[in-house]
mmCIF file of C-alpha atoms and ligand atoms in Angstrom:
data_model
loop_
_atom_site.group_PDB
_atom_site.id
_atom_site.type_symbol
_atom_site.label_atom_id
_atom_site.label_comp_id
_atom_site.label_asym_id
_atom_site.label_seq_id
_atom_site.Cartn_x
_atom_site.Cartn_y
_atom_site.Cartn_z
ATOM 1 C CA LEU A 26 95.796 125.503 53.781
ATOM 2 C CA ASN A 27 98.034 126.108 56.835
ATOM 3 C CA LEU A 28 101.408 124.419 56.654
ATOM 4 C CA GLY A 29 103.976 124.286 59.416
ATOM 5 C CA GLU A 30 107.728 124.511 58.854
ATOM 6 C CA ARG A 31 109.162 121.673 56.768
ATOM 7 C CA SER A 32 111.323 119.189 58.711
ATOM 8 C CA ASN A 33 114.241 119.714 56.283
ATOM 9 C CA LYS A 34 113.735 123.515 56.554
ATOM 10 C CA SER A 35 113.323 123.892 52.751
ATOM 11 C CA ILE A 36 110.385 125.813 51.287
ATOM 12 C CA TYR A 37 107.215 124.261 49.843
ATOM 13 C CA PHE A 38 107.092 124.071 46.059
ATOM 14 C CA GLU A 39 104.013 124.490 43.917
ATOM 15 C CA GLU A 40 103.871 120.669 43.338
ATOM 16 C CA ASP A 41 104.058 119.980 47.102
ATOM 17 C CA ILE A 42 101.094 122.236 47.755
ATOM 18 C CA SER A 43 99.097 120.821 44.894
ATOM 19 C CA PHE A 44 99.912 117.264 46.108
ATOM 20 C CA LEU A 45 98.800 118.137 49.656
ATOM 21 C CA LYS A 46 95.636 119.749 48.342
ATOM 22 C CA THR A 47 94.773 116.561 46.410
ATOM 23 C CA ILE A 48 95.327 114.441 49.523
ATOM 24 C CA MET A 49 93.147 116.786 51.577
ATOM 25 C CA THR A 50 90.317 116.780 49.044
ATOM 26 C CA GLN A 51 90.411 112.993 48.867
ATOM 27 C CA SER A 52 90.430 112.687 52.651
ATOM 28 C CA ALA A 53 87.449 115.041 52.868
ATOM 29 C CA ILE A 54 85.555 112.906 50.324
ATOM 30 C CA ALA A 55 86.479 109.725 52.215
ATOM 31 C CA ILE A 56 85.195 111.194 55.499
ATOM 32 C CA GLN A 57 81.981 112.276 53.801
ATOM 33 C CA ASN A 58 81.540 108.802 52.310
ATOM 34 C CA VAL A 59 81.977 107.166 55.702
ATOM 35 C CA ASN A 60 79.323 109.479 57.140
ATOM 36 C CA LEU A 61 76.929 108.789 54.274
ATOM 37 C CA HIS A 62 77.551 105.060 54.543
ATOM 38 C CA ARG A 63 76.778 105.215 58.255
ATOM 39 C CA GLN A 64 73.500 106.994 57.503
ATOM 40 C CA VAL A 65 72.503 104.442 54.870
ATOM 41 C CA VAL A 66 73.374 101.511 57.153
ATOM 42 C CA ASN A 67 71.285 103.117 59.894
ATOM 43 C CA MET A 68 68.323 103.547 57.545
ATOM 44 C CA GLU A 69 68.597 99.939 56.344
ATOM 45 C CA LYS A 70 68.937 98.661 59.886
ATOM 46 C CA LEU A 71 65.866 100.667 60.853
ATOM 47 C CA SER A 72 63.780 99.483 57.941
ATOM 48 C CA PHE A 73 64.647 95.794 58.501
ATOM 49 C CA LEU A 74 64.163 96.010 62.249
ATOM 50 C CA GLY A 75 61.031 98.008 61.689
ATOM 51 C CA LYS A 76 59.292 95.379 59.592
ATOM 52 C CA LEU A 77 60.341 92.533 61.844
ATOM 53 C CA SER A 78 59.468 94.224 65.088
ATOM 54 C CA ALA A 79 56.187 95.672 63.878
ATOM 55 C CA GLU A 80 54.886 92.146 63.286
ATOM 56 C CA LEU A 81 56.167 90.975 66.639
ATOM 57 C CA ALA A 82 54.854 94.039 68.424
ATOM 58 C CA HIS A 83 51.446 93.584 66.882
ATOM 59 C CA GLU A 84 51.211 90.053 68.287
ATOM 60 C CA ILE A 85 52.352 91.125 71.761
ATOM 61 C CA LYS A 86 50.048 94.119 71.987
ATOM 62 C CA ASN A 87 46.737 92.357 72.667
ATOM 63 C CA PRO A 88 47.818 90.011 75.483
ATOM 64 C CA LEU A 89 49.716 92.927 77.002
ATOM 65 C CA VAL A 90 46.572 95.056 77.183
ATOM 66 C CA THR A 91 44.867 92.225 79.101
ATOM 67 C CA ILE A 92 47.745 91.931 81.579
ATOM 68 C CA LYS A 93 47.897 95.707 82.043
ATOM 69 C CA THR A 94 44.151 95.946 82.675
ATOM 70 C CA ALA A 95 44.357 93.135 85.249
ATOM 71 C CA PHE A 96 47.196 94.847 87.131
ATOM 72 C CA GLU A 97 45.406 98.186 87.019
ATOM 73 C CA PHE A 98 42.298 96.557 88.444
ATOM 74 C CA LEU A 99 44.284 94.950 91.289
ATOM 75 C CA MET A 100 45.802 98.334 92.146
ATOM 76 C CA SER A 101 42.464 100.158 92.006
ATOM 77 C CA ASP A 102 39.928 100.616 94.800
ATOM 78 C CA GLN A 103 37.372 98.543 92.873
ATOM 79 C CA SER A 104 39.334 95.395 93.659
ATOM 80 C CA GLU A 105 37.575 93.349 96.355
ATOM 81 C CA GLN A 106 40.890 91.802 97.239
ATOM 82 C CA LYS A 107 42.359 93.236 100.427
ATOM 83 C CA ILE A 108 45.977 93.178 99.455
ATOM 84 C CA ASN A 109 48.850 93.806 101.819
ATOM 85 C CA GLU A 110 51.679 96.329 101.331
ATOM 86 C CA ASP A 111 54.179 93.843 99.808
ATOM 87 C CA PHE A 112 51.641 92.493 97.385
ATOM 88 C CA ARG A 113 50.671 96.023 96.363
ATOM 89 C CA ASN A 114 54.346 96.903 95.773
ATOM 90 C CA PHE A 115 54.853 93.880 93.564
ATOM 91 C CA VAL A 116 51.731 94.574 91.554
ATOM 92 C CA GLY A 117 52.848 98.194 91.227
ATOM 93 C CA LEU A 118 56.219 97.045 89.942
ATOM 94 C CA ALA A 119 54.615 94.627 87.486
ATOM 95 C CA LEU A 120 52.371 97.430 86.232
ATOM 96 C CA GLN A 121 55.377 99.709 85.782
ATOM 97 C CA GLU A 122 57.192 97.069 83.760
ATOM 98 C CA THR A 123 54.081 96.386 81.686
ATOM 99 C CA ASN A 124 53.942 100.092 80.862
ATOM 100 C CA ARG A 125 57.580 99.915 79.833
ATOM 101 C CA ILE A 126 56.894 97.025 77.433
ATOM 102 C CA ASN A 127 53.916 98.979 76.163
ATOM 103 C CA ASP A 128 56.147 101.987 75.407
ATOM 104 C CA LEU A 129 58.677 99.775 73.658
ATOM 105 C CA ILE A 130 55.944 98.275 71.512
ATOM 106 C CA LYS A 131 54.653 101.713 70.573
ATOM 107 C CA GLN A 132 58.157 102.711 69.474
ATOM 108 C CA LEU A 133 58.644 99.466 67.535
ATOM 109 C CA LEU A 134 55.332 99.934 65.780
ATOM 110 C CA ASN A 135 56.402 103.459 64.841
ATOM 111 C CA LEU A 136 59.624 102.087 63.443
ATOM 112 C CA GLY A 137 57.687 99.601 61.358
ATOM 113 C CA ARG A 138 55.431 102.352 60.143
ATOM 114 C CA SER A 139 58.289 104.460 58.850
ATOM 115 C CA LEU A 140 56.333 105.169 55.708
ATOM 116 C CA PRO A 141 57.035 108.147 53.487
ATOM 117 C CA PRO A 142 55.531 111.270 55.050
ATOM 118 C CA LYS A 143 51.960 112.223 54.173
ATOM 119 C CA PHE A 144 52.522 115.870 53.264
ATOM 120 C CA GLU A 145 49.821 118.424 54.060
ATOM 121 C CA TRP A 146 49.697 122.059 55.187
ATOM 122 C CA PHE A 147 49.102 122.567 58.906
ATOM 123 C CA ASN A 148 49.793 125.056 61.674
ATOM 124 C CA ILE A 149 53.089 124.097 63.308
ATOM 125 C CA ASN A 150 52.212 125.898 66.562
ATOM 126 C CA GLN A 151 49.144 123.713 67.049
ATOM 127 C CA VAL A 152 51.266 120.585 66.852
ATOM 128 C CA ILE A 153 53.772 122.028 69.331
ATOM 129 C CA ASP A 154 50.867 122.936 71.679
ATOM 130 C CA ASP A 155 49.516 119.363 71.410
ATOM 131 C CA THR A 156 52.951 117.994 72.261
ATOM 132 C CA ILE A 157 53.319 120.238 75.324
ATOM 133 C CA LEU A 158 49.894 119.060 76.476
ATOM 134 C CA LEU A 159 50.933 115.417 76.154
ATOM 135 C CA LEU A 160 54.121 116.093 78.123
ATOM 136 C CA LYS A 161 52.279 118.164 80.759
ATOM 137 C CA PRO A 162 52.085 115.440 83.460
ATOM 138 C CA SER A 163 55.878 115.019 83.576
ATOM 139 C CA ILE A 164 56.401 118.794 83.196
ATOM 140 C CA ILE A 165 54.252 119.401 86.279
ATOM 141 C CA GLU A 166 55.770 116.521 88.234
ATOM 142 C CA LYS A 167 59.298 117.798 87.620
ATOM 143 C CA GLU A 168 58.292 121.453 88.141
ATOM 144 C CA ILE A 169 59.780 122.341 84.766
ATOM 145 C CA GLU A 170 59.456 125.896 83.513
ATOM 146 C CA ILE A 171 58.457 126.283 79.873
ATOM 147 C CA ASN A 172 60.239 129.167 78.191
ATOM 148 C CA ASP A 173 58.054 129.678 75.138
ATOM 149 C CA LEU A 174 59.776 131.961 72.618
ATOM 150 C CA ARG A 175 57.453 131.253 69.711
ATOM 151 C CA GLY A 176 55.843 134.692 69.506
ATOM 152 C CA ASP A 177 52.533 135.355 67.752
ATOM 153 C CA HIS A 178 53.564 134.464 64.248
ATOM 154 C CA GLN A 179 51.298 131.738 62.874
ATOM 155 C CA ILE A 180 53.113 129.516 60.425
ATOM 156 C CA GLU A 181 51.949 126.660 58.265
ATOM 157 C CA ILE A 182 54.342 123.931 57.254
ATOM 158 C CA TYR A 183 54.098 121.358 54.486
ATOM 159 C CA ALA A 184 54.905 118.117 56.309
ATOM 160 C CA ASP A 185 53.453 114.999 57.971
ATOM 161 C CA ARG A 186 51.567 116.180 61.046
ATOM 162 C CA ASP A 187 51.737 112.914 63.033
ATOM 163 C CA GLN A 188 55.370 112.335 62.245
ATOM 164 C CA LEU A 189 56.363 115.835 63.368
ATOM 165 C CA LYS A 190 54.381 115.365 66.574
ATOM 166 C CA GLN A 191 56.391 112.185 67.154
ATOM 167 C CA VAL A 192 59.613 114.175 66.616
ATOM 168 C CA PHE A 193 58.652 116.855 69.183
ATOM 169 C CA LEU A 194 57.437 114.221 71.642
ATOM 170 C CA ASN A 195 60.636 112.179 71.476
ATOM 171 C CA ILE A 196 62.907 115.226 71.797
ATOM 172 C CA GLY A 197 60.720 116.770 74.521
ATOM 173 C CA GLN A 198 60.556 113.513 76.485
ATOM 174 C CA ASN A 199 64.358 113.175 76.376
ATOM 175 C CA ALA A 200 64.762 116.791 77.490
ATOM 176 C CA ILE A 201 62.460 116.260 80.466
ATOM 177 C CA GLU A 202 64.180 113.008 81.392
ATOM 178 C CA ALA A 203 67.588 114.748 81.279
ATOM 179 C CA MET A 204 66.519 117.451 83.744
ATOM 180 C CA ARG A 205 66.282 117.518 87.490
ATOM 181 C CA LYS A 206 63.362 119.137 89.280
ATOM 182 C CA GLY A 207 63.019 122.797 88.355
ATOM 183 C CA GLY A 208 64.723 122.680 84.952
ATOM 184 C CA ARG A 209 63.824 124.905 82.006
ATOM 185 C CA LEU A 210 62.609 123.805 78.581
ATOM 186 C CA THR A 211 62.973 126.457 75.870
ATOM 187 C CA ILE A 212 61.107 126.318 72.570
ATOM 188 C CA GLU A 213 61.980 128.665 69.751
ATOM 189 C CA VAL A 214 60.507 128.781 66.244
ATOM 190 C CA ILE A 215 62.300 130.897 63.649
ATOM 191 C CA PRO A 216 60.684 131.216 60.204
ATOM 192 C CA ASP A 217 62.629 132.185 57.122
ATOM 193 C CA PHE A 218 60.302 132.762 54.195
ATOM 194 C CA GLY A 219 63.270 133.005 51.855
ATOM 195 C CA SER A 220 63.314 134.698 48.497
ATOM 196 C CA ASP A 221 62.966 133.476 44.948
ATOM 197 C CA GLU A 222 66.567 134.510 44.105
ATOM 198 C CA SER A 223 68.144 131.787 46.210
ATOM 199 C CA SER A 224 65.646 129.153 45.154
ATOM 200 C CA GLU A 225 67.731 127.842 42.276
ATOM 201 C CA GLU A 226 70.308 126.225 44.580
ATOM 202 C CA ASN A 227 67.644 124.662 46.772
ATOM 203 C CA ASN A 228 65.928 121.867 45.011
ATOM 204 C CA VAL A 229 65.173 119.541 47.862
ATOM 205 C CA TYR A 230 61.509 120.292 48.507
ATOM 206 C CA PRO A 231 58.487 118.057 47.943
ATOM 207 C CA GLU A 232 57.813 117.712 44.254
ATOM 208 C CA LYS A 233 54.255 118.950 44.419
ATOM 209 C CA ILE A 234 55.279 122.461 45.333
ATOM 210 C CA ALA A 235 58.798 122.502 43.964
ATOM 211 C CA ASP A 236 57.504 124.516 41.026
ATOM 212 C CA ASN A 237 56.408 127.374 43.225
ATOM 213 C CA PRO A 238 59.441 129.688 43.286
ATOM 214 C CA TYR A 239 58.181 131.611 46.333
ATOM 215 C CA LEU A 240 58.158 128.533 48.537
ATOM 216 C CA LYS A 241 61.367 126.917 47.407
ATOM 217 C CA SER A 242 63.741 128.731 49.708
ATOM 218 C CA SER A 243 61.528 128.925 52.793
ATOM 219 C CA LYS A 244 62.736 127.214 55.942
ATOM 220 C CA LEU A 245 61.654 126.779 59.531
ATOM 221 C CA THR A 246 64.157 126.460 62.368
ATOM 222 C CA ILE A 247 62.900 124.930 65.602
ATOM 223 C CA LYS A 248 65.120 124.922 68.664
ATOM 224 C CA ILE A 249 64.351 122.806 71.719
ATOM 225 C CA SER A 250 66.734 123.378 74.624
ATOM 226 C CA ASP A 251 66.925 121.919 78.089
ATOM 227 C CA THR A 252 68.957 122.629 81.200
ATOM 228 C CA GLY A 253 69.589 118.930 81.726
ATOM 229 C CA LYS A 254 72.667 116.843 82.256
ATOM 230 C CA GLY A 255 74.008 117.290 78.738
ATOM 231 C CA MET A 256 76.050 114.738 76.820
ATOM 232 C CA SER A 257 79.673 113.787 76.333
ATOM 233 C CA ARG A 258 81.264 113.810 72.860
ATOM 234 C CA ASP A 259 81.071 110.021 72.842
ATOM 235 C CA GLU A 260 77.352 109.995 73.631
ATOM 236 C CA LEU A 261 76.690 112.684 71.021
ATOM 237 C CA GLU A 262 78.245 110.509 68.338
ATOM 238 C CA ASN A 263 75.889 107.644 69.080
ATOM 239 C CA ILE A 264 72.520 109.116 69.958
ATOM 240 C CA PHE A 265 70.980 108.515 66.503
ATOM 241 C CA GLU A 266 72.035 104.845 66.424
ATOM 242 C CA PRO A 267 69.033 102.536 66.816
ATOM 243 C CA PHE A 268 69.030 100.936 70.293
ATOM 244 C CA TYR A 269 71.697 103.272 71.706
ATOM 245 C CA THR A 270 70.578 104.379 75.148
ATOM 246 C CA GLY A 271 72.196 105.971 78.170
ATOM 247 C CA LYS A 272 69.196 105.138 80.352
ATOM 248 C CA ILE A 273 68.431 102.078 82.443
ATOM 249 C CA SER A 274 64.948 101.785 81.011
ATOM 250 C CA GLY A 275 65.393 103.411 77.577
ATOM 251 C CA THR A 276 64.799 101.592 74.316
ATOM 252 C CA GLY A 277 67.199 103.778 72.333
ATOM 253 C CA LEU A 278 64.740 104.160 69.490
ATOM 254 C CA GLY A 279 63.418 107.683 70.079
ATOM 255 C CA LEU A 280 66.132 109.649 68.282
ATOM 256 C CA ALA A 281 66.662 107.017 65.571
ATOM 257 C CA ILE A 282 62.999 107.571 64.669
ATOM 258 C CA VAL A 283 63.417 111.361 64.888
ATOM 259 C CA ASN A 284 66.415 111.255 62.558
ATOM 260 C CA ASN A 285 64.548 109.068 60.081
ATOM 261 C CA ILE A 286 61.534 111.386 60.005
ATOM 262 C CA ILE A 287 63.604 114.561 59.588
ATOM 263 C CA LYS A 288 65.614 113.015 56.730
ATOM 264 C CA GLU A 289 62.343 111.920 55.032
ATOM 265 C CA HIS A 290 61.247 115.558 55.218
ATOM 266 C CA ASN A 291 64.505 116.739 53.609
ATOM 267 C CA GLY A 292 65.291 118.517 56.838
ATOM 268 C CA ASN A 293 68.318 118.798 59.067
ATOM 269 C CA ILE A 294 68.974 118.040 62.679
ATOM 270 C CA LYS A 295 71.826 119.388 64.798
ATOM 271 C CA VAL A 296 72.614 118.781 68.443
ATOM 272 C CA ASP A 297 74.702 121.001 70.712
ATOM 273 C CA SER A 298 75.339 119.817 74.205
ATOM 274 C CA ILE A 299 77.509 120.732 77.167
ATOM 275 C CA GLU A 300 77.905 118.183 79.930
ATOM 276 C CA GLY A 301 76.298 119.385 83.116
ATOM 277 C CA LEU A 302 74.660 122.395 81.442
ATOM 278 C CA GLY A 303 72.168 121.211 78.854
ATOM 279 C CA THR A 304 71.343 120.335 75.299
ATOM 280 C CA THR A 305 69.853 122.071 72.270
ATOM 281 C CA PHE A 306 68.272 120.239 69.368
ATOM 282 C CA THR A 307 68.026 122.408 66.241
ATOM 283 C CA LEU A 308 65.677 121.194 63.536
ATOM 284 C CA GLU A 309 65.497 122.739 60.088
ATOM 285 C CA LEU A 310 62.499 121.947 57.939
ATOM 286 C CA PRO A 311 61.774 123.202 54.454
ATOM 287 C CA THR A 312 58.578 124.649 53.036
ATOM 288 C CA ILE A 313 56.528 126.997 55.159
ATOM 289 C CA ARG A 314 54.074 129.798 54.568
ATOM 290 C CA SER A 315 52.889 132.541 56.845
ATOM 291 C CA LEU A 316 49.340 132.458 58.138
ATOM 292 C CA THR A 317 49.778 135.851 59.730
ATOM 293 C CA HIS A 318 50.466 137.367 56.312
ATOM 294 C CA ALA A 319 47.577 135.423 54.785
ATOM 295 C CA ASN A 320 45.174 136.986 57.281
ATOM 296 C CA GLU A 321 46.552 140.398 56.466
ATOM 297 C CA GLY A 322 45.857 139.696 52.815
ATOM 298 C CA SER A 323 49.476 139.894 51.692
ATOM 299 C CA SER A 324 50.181 136.202 51.470
ATOM 300 C CA ILE A 325 51.702 134.670 48.402
ATOM 301 C CA GLY A 326 49.241 132.514 46.529
ATOM 302 C CA CYS A 327 49.773 128.782 46.496
HETATM 303 N N1 ATP B 597 68.198 116.147 75.879
HETATM 304 C C1 ATP B 597 69.075 115.202 76.219
HETATM 305 N N2 ATP B 597 69.939 115.376 77.245
HETATM 306 C C2 ATP B 597 70.828 114.427 77.594
HETATM 307 N N3 ATP B 597 70.949 113.224 76.970
HETATM 308 C C3 ATP B 597 70.110 112.983 75.942
HETATM 309 C C4 ATP B 597 69.142 113.946 75.504
HETATM 310 N N4 ATP B 597 68.477 113.431 74.450
HETATM 311 C C5 ATP B 597 69.008 112.202 74.240
HETATM 312 N N5 ATP B 597 69.965 111.917 75.126
HETATM 313 C C6 ATP B 597 70.784 110.686 75.184
HETATM 314 O O1 ATP B 597 70.593 109.969 73.977
HETATM 315 C C7 ATP B 597 70.146 108.650 74.251
HETATM 316 C C8 ATP B 597 69.288 108.148 73.115
HETATM 317 O O2 ATP B 597 68.027 108.803 73.108
HETATM 318 P P1 ATP B 597 66.759 108.082 72.507
HETATM 319 O O3 ATP B 597 65.608 108.981 72.648
HETATM 320 O O4 ATP B 597 67.098 107.586 71.157
HETATM 321 O O5 ATP B 597 66.602 106.798 73.406
HETATM 322 P P2 ATP B 597 66.111 106.716 74.918
HETATM 323 O O6 ATP B 597 65.562 108.018 75.378
HETATM 324 O O7 ATP B 597 67.242 106.147 75.708
HETATM 325 O O8 ATP B 597 64.963 105.636 74.827
HETATM 326 P P3 ATP B 597 63.502 105.813 74.121
HETATM 327 O O9 ATP B 597 63.553 104.926 72.921
HETATM 328 O O10 ATP B 597 62.590 105.352 75.166
HETATM 329 O O11 ATP B 597 63.346 107.236 73.718
HETATM 330 C C9 ATP B 597 69.453 108.776 75.581
HETATM 331 O O12 ATP B 597 69.407 107.533 76.265
HETATM 332 C C10 ATP B 597 70.323 109.785 76.318
HETATM 333 O O13 ATP B 597 71.470 109.145 76.863
HETATM 334 MG MG1 MG B 598 64.066 109.008 74.200
#
């Protein structure tokens, strides 16, 4: 507790300090409560919106596929129609917008599907590879360099495979969108297999394996950094709010979904960003085991 000089120049008494300490503790609790309340409101908002929009999205999906196919046909060489430049531009625009609605619907359906994770063991590197592959077209188009710092270590995580893929896709997509041509996307995976000593304090892991003392304190840190435009303090405070977007064509659902999934996995998410320089998303997920060790025959049994 750092106190400045008192306005009446007298010293601080024991009671003053104890009084100030009480006020500080209560303020800290109040701040924490506000943060927790915000998180709960966000979750409730997401779950309500999710159910509502999933039904709506489901109804829109089929007619949209028909419209999209028709536009694609008009734009393709198979079309008998000899269309002029203006017409082609308009159809192109309509197709672009249809794709945008399609993306929105996919996100809304994901929101509606925010079911509890289906936990299973899988190789985290495979899921990251799949994500990079899916992002490849925009990576190539923007001439983005991938700085892969994952190393050879093969790690299995106990999590929901599809949901984690969604997390990497949403963060990766944002990173690419934030960068100009020639940016750099860095991926780092840092395992911490923990030790049984510290396991007592950590009791936040999936019930099924919570009894295994060797796995209790394990943790995986995944860092995804870009050299994009970065974010202001104000933006940073809002990015996990459903429907908050800084983009003309964004839906503002990507990071709300990410946050939801990470919380459901008892994980943590942290964002560091410097305007004009770039952004780093740090994810922490519990419960991993080493495949590399397993192959060497020294893995812990589970
Ligand atoms: N890596 C990043 N660099 C800079 N700004 C970012 C980054 N990631 C997120 N943001 C900011 O956070 C906002 C919210 O992101 P979020 O993914 O939730 O929505 P979105 O990208 O706008 O739309 P979508 O739902 O299509 O993903 C973005 O619009 C952008 O302003
Ligand atoms: Mg996004």
